Coordinates of C-alpha atoms and ligand atoms in Angstrom, one line a residue:
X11 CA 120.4 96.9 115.1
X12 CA 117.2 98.8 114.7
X13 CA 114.9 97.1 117.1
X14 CA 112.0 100.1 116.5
X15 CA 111.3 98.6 113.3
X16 CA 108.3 96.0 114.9
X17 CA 108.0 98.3 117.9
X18 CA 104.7 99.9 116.5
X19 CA 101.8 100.6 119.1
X20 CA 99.7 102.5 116.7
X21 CA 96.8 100.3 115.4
X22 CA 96.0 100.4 111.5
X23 CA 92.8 101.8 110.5
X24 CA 89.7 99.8 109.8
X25 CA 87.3 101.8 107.8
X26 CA 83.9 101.7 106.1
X27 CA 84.1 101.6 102.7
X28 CA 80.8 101.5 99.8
X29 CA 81.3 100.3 96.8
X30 CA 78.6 99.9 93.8
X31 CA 78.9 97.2 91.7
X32 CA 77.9 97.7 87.9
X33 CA 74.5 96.4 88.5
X34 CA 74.7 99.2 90.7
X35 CA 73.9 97.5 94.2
X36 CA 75.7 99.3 97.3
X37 CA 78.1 96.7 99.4
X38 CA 79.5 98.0 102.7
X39 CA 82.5 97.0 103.7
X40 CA 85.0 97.5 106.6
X41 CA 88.9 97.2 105.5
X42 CA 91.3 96.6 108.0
X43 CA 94.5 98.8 106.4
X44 CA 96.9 96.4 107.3
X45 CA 98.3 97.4 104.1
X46 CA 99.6 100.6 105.7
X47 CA 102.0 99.1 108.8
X48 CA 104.9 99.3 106.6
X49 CA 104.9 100.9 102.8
X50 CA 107.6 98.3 102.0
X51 CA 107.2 94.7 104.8
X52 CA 103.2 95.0 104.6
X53 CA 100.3 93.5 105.8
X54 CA 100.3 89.8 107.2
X55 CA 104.4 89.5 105.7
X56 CA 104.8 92.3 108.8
X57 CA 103.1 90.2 111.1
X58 CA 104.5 86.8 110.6
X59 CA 107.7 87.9 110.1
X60 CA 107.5 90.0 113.5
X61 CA 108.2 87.4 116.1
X62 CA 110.7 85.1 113.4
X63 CA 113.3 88.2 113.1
X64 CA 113.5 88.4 116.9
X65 CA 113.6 84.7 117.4
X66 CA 116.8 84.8 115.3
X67 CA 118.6 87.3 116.4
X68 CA 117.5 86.5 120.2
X69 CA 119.3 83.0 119.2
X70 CA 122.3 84.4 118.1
X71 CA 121.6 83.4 114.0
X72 CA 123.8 84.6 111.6
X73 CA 120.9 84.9 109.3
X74 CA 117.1 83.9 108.2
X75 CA 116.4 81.9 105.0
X76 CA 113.3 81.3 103.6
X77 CA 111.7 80.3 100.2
X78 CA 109.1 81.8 97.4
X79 CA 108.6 82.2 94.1
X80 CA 110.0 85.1 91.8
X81 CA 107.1 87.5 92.8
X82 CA 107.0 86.7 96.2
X83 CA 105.9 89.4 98.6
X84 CA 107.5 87.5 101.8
X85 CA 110.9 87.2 99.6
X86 CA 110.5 91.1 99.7
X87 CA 109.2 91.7 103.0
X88 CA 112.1 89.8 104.6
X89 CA 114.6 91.2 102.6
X90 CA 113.7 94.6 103.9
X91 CA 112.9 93.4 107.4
X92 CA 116.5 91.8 107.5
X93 CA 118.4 95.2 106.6
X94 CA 116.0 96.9 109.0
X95 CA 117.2 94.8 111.8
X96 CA 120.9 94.1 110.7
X97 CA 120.2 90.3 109.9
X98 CA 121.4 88.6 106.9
X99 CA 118.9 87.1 104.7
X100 CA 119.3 84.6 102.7
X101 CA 116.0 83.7 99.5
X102 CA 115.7 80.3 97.9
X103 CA 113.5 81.3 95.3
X104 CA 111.4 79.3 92.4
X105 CA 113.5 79.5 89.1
X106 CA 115.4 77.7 86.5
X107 CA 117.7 80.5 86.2
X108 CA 117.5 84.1 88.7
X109 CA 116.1 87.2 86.5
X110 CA 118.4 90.1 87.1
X111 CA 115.8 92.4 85.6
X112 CA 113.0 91.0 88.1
X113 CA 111.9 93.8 90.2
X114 CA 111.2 91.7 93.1
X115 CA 114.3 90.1 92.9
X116 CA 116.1 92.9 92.1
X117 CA 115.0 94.7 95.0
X118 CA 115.7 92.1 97.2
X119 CA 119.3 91.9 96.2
X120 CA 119.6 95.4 96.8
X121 CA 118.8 95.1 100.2
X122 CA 121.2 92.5 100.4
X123 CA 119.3 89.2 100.3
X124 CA 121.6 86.3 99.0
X125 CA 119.5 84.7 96.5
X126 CA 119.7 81.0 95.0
X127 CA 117.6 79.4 92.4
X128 CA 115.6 76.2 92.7
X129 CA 114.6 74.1 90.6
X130 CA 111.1 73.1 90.4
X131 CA 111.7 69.3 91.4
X132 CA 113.7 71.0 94.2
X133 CA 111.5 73.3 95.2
X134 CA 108.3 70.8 95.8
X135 CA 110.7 69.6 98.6
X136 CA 110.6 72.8 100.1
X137 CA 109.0 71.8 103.1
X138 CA 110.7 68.2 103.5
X139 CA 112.5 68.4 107.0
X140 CA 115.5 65.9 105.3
X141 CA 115.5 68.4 102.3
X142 CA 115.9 71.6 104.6
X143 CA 118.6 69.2 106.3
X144 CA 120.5 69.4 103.3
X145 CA 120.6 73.2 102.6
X146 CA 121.0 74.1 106.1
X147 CA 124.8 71.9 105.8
X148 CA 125.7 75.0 103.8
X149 CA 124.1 77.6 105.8
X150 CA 124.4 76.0 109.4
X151 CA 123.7 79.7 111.4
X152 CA 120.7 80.8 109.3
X153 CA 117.5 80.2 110.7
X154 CA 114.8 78.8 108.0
X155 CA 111.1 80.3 108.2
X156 CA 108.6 78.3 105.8
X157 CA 107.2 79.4 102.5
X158 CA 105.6 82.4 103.4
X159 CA 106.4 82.5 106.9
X160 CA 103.8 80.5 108.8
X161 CA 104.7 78.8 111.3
X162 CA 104.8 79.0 115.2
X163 CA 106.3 82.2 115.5
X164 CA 103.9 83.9 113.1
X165 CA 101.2 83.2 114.8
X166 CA 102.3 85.3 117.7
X167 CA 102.4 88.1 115.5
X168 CA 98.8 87.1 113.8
X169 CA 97.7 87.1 118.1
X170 CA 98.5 90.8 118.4
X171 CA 96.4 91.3 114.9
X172 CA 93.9 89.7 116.7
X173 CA 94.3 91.2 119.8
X174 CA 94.0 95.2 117.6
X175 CA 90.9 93.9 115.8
X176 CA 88.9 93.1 119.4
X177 CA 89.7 96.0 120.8
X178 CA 88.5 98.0 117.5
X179 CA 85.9 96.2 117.6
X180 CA 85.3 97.1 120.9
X181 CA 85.7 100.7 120.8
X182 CA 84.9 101.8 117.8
X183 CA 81.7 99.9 118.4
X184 CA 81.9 98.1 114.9
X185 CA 79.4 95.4 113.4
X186 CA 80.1 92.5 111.0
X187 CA 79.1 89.3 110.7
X188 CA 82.5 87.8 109.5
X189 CA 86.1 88.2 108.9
X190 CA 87.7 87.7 105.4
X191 CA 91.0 87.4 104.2
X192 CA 93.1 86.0 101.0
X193 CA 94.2 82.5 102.0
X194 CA 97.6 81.9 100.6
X195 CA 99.1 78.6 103.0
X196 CA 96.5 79.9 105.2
X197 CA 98.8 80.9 107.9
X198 CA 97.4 84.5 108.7
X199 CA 93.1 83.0 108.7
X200 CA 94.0 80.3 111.1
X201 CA 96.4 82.8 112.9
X202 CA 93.6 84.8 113.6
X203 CA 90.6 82.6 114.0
X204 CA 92.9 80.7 116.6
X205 CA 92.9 84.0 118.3
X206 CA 89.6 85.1 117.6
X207 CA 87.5 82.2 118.5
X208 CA 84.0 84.2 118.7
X209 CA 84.2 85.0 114.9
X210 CA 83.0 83.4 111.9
X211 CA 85.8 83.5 108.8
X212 CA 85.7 83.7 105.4
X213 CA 88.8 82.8 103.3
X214 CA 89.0 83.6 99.8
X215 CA 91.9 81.0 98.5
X216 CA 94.0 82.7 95.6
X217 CA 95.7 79.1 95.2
X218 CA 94.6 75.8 93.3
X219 CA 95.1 73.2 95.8
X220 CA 93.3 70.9 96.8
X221 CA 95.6 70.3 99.6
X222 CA 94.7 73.3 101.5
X223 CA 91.6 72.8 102.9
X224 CA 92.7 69.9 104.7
X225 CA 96.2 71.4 105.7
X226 CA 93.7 74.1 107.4
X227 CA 91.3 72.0 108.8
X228 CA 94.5 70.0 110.6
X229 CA 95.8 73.2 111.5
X230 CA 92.6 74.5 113.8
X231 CA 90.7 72.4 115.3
X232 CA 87.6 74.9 115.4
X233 CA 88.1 75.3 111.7
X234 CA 85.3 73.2 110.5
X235 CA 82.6 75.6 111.8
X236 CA 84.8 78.7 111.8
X237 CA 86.4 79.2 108.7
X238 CA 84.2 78.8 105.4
X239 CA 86.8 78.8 102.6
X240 CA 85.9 80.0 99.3
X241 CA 87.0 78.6 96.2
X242 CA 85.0 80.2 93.3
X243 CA 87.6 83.4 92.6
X244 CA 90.5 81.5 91.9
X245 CA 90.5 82.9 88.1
X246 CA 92.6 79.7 87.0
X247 CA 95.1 79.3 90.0
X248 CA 97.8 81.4 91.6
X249 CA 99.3 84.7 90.6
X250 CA 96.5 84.3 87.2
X251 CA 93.8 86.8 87.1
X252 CA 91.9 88.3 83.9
X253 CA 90.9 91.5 82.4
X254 CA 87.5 91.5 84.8
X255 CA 89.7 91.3 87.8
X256 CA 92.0 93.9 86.8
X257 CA 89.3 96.2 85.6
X258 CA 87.8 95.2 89.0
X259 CA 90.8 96.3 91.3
X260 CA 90.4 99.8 89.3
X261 CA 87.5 100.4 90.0
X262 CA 87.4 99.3 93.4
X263 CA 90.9 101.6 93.9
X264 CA 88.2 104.8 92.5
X265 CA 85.3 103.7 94.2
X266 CA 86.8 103.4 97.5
X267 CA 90.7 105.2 97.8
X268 CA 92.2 101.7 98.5
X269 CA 94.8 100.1 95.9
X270 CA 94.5 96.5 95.7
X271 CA 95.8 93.7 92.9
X272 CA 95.0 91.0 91.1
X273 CA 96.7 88.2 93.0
X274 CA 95.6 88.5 97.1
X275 CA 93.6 91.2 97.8
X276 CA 92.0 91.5 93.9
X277 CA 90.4 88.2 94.5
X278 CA 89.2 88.8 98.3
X279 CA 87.4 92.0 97.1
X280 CA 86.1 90.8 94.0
X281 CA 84.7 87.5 96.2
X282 CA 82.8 90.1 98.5
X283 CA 81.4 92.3 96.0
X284 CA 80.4 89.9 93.1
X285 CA 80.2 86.8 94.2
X286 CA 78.2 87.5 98.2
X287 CA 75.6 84.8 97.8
X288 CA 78.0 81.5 97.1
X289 CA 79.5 83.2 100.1
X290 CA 76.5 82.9 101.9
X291 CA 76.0 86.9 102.4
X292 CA 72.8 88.6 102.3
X293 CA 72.8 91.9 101.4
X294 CA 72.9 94.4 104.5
X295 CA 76.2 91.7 106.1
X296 CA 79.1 93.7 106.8
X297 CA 82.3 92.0 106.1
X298 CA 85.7 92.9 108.0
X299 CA 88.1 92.3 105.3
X300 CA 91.4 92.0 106.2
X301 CA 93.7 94.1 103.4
X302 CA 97.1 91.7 104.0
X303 CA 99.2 94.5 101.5
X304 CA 101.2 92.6 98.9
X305 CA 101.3 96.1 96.4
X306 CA 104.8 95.4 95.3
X307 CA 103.4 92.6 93.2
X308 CA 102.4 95.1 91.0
X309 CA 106.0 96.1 89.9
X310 CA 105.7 92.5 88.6
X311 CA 102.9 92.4 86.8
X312 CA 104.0 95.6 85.2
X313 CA 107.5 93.5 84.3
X314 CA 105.6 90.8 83.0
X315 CA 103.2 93.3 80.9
X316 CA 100.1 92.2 82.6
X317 CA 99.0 95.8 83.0
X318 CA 98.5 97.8 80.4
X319 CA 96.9 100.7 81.9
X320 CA 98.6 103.7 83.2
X321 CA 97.1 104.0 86.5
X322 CA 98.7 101.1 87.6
X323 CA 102.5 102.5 87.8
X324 CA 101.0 105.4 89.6
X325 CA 99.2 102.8 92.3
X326 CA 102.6 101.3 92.6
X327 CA 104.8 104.6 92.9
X328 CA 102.3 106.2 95.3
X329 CA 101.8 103.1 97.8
X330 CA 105.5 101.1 97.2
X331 CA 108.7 103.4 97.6
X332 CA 111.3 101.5 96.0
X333 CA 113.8 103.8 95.4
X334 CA 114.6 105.7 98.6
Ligands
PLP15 C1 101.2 86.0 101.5 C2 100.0 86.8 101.3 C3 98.7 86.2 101.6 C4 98.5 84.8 102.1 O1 98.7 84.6 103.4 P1 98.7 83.2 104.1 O2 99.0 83.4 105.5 O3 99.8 82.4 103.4 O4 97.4 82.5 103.8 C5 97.6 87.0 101.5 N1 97.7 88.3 101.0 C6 98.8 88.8 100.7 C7 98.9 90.2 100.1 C8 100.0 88.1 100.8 O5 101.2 88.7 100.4

């Protein structure tokens, strides 16, 4: 078992970025590299899954199962985490029918995640307790971690982000007026604003659902006033971008050295730069952005032929080493 795996002590970066929009007006940013913790389990995957790896294998579980869809960076993040630490994993994934050609998937398997399909109808149930019951009959020693892997134990993990980001802060001497992040389930902003309760937060939801909002609001109790969620960069719901966003995340990748994509961090960066006065920013606010990784997506939007320029294989190759 290689325990070093979540045994880092080294901080990631935050640095100050400018980037010039096409109207040409400068926005400085700070960009948390969280990115760069792991070139494969990355970002806010690395934190959350942190403290659920050693819960299981301190509990004597054969295994951890979990659930996404076919893209899913947690799928991937755990599958790599598991053969890291010598724990079995175990995917229920999104799908009529398992793509064998899927590069997510396929990746996965390869670091030897079981994988099982779900049905749509089945996977709406996918955070049912009776539901769970019933797969867990078949897979009695595997511990199950929710859709993306917020829960309890995350949050330790989203503490220590917290914990990095305040001493930063601190040292560094850094000013911003808020945090900002993607908001997926919304794990890693209430993780953090739990943890950081002095800060205002801005969460830039990549998901059309009206359920969110409240599920976050029930989930911190400071929420109301510190978390301002931000629906206006949706681009027509999850994992759906267009050719503004892509040509976005280009430019931003040229602009400022740091690759992002269409799904998570596309959408937080394009919310700061473009859209900074439905956000309530005036134009000297510093933003910390919170880069929560998620560049493996890109292998499958290049599957799916989303991207058509070039650059975007070489953003993948350079940041995502699959094949080692
Ligand atoms: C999963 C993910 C998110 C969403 O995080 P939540 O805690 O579910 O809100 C944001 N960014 C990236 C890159 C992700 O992979």
């Amino acid at each position: 078992m290689n325990n070093a795996f979540f045994n880092k002590t080294d901080a990631t970066e935050i640095i100050a970025v400018e980037f010039k929009t096409k109207s040409n007006q400068p926005i400085s940013l700070l960009v948390k590299r969280d990115d760069k913790i792991d070139p494969l389990v990355s970002g806010n995957k690395w934190r959350k899954l942190k403290y659920n790896l050693a819960y299981a294998i301190g509990n004597g579980y054969k295994g951890v199962a979990s659930f996404g869809g076919a893209f899913s960076n947690h799928i991937f993040a755990l599958s790599v985490a598991g053969s890291q630490l010598g724990i079995k994993t175990l995917g229920f994934i999104r799908t009529h029918k398992l793509d064998a050609n899927n590069p997510t998937l396929q990746f996965a398997k390869e670091k030897g995640m079981n994988l099982i399909a779900l049905s749509r109808d089945d996977y709406q149930q996918r955070n049912n307790p009776a539901f769970i019951k019933t797969l867990q009959v078949s897979y009695p020693d595997y511990f199950f971690v929710p859709e993306g892997g917020s829960n309890n134990l995350a949050e330790s993990g989203l503490q220590e982000l917290a914990t990095e980001i305040n001493s930063q802060a601190n040292n560094q001497k850094l000013e911003f007026s808020h945090i900002a992040c993607a908001v997926g389930s919304g794990g890693t902003i209430c993780g953090l604003a739990k943890h950081l309760p002095n800060r205002n937060f801005l969460g830039i939801t990549v998901v059309k659902d009206e359920l969110l909002f409240e599920t976050i609001l029930n989930r911190s109790s400071s929420s109301t006033k510190q978390i301002r969620l931000h629906h206006d960069a949706w681009f027509g719901g999850y994992g759906k971008f267009d050719q503004e966003l892509v040509e976005f995340c280009l430019d931003f990748y040229q602009q400022t050295d740091i690759p992002i994509e269409p799904v998570y961090t596309g959408k937080l960066f394009y919310a700061l730069c473009y859209q900074r006065q439905q956000l309530g920013l005036s134009s000297n606010d510093v933003v910390l952005a919170i880069h929560t990784g998620g560049l493996q997506g890109i292998a499958g939007q290049l599957y799916l032929n989303k991207f058509e320029d070039p650059k975007w294989r070489k953003i993948l190759e350079s940041n995502v080493p699959t094949d080692s």
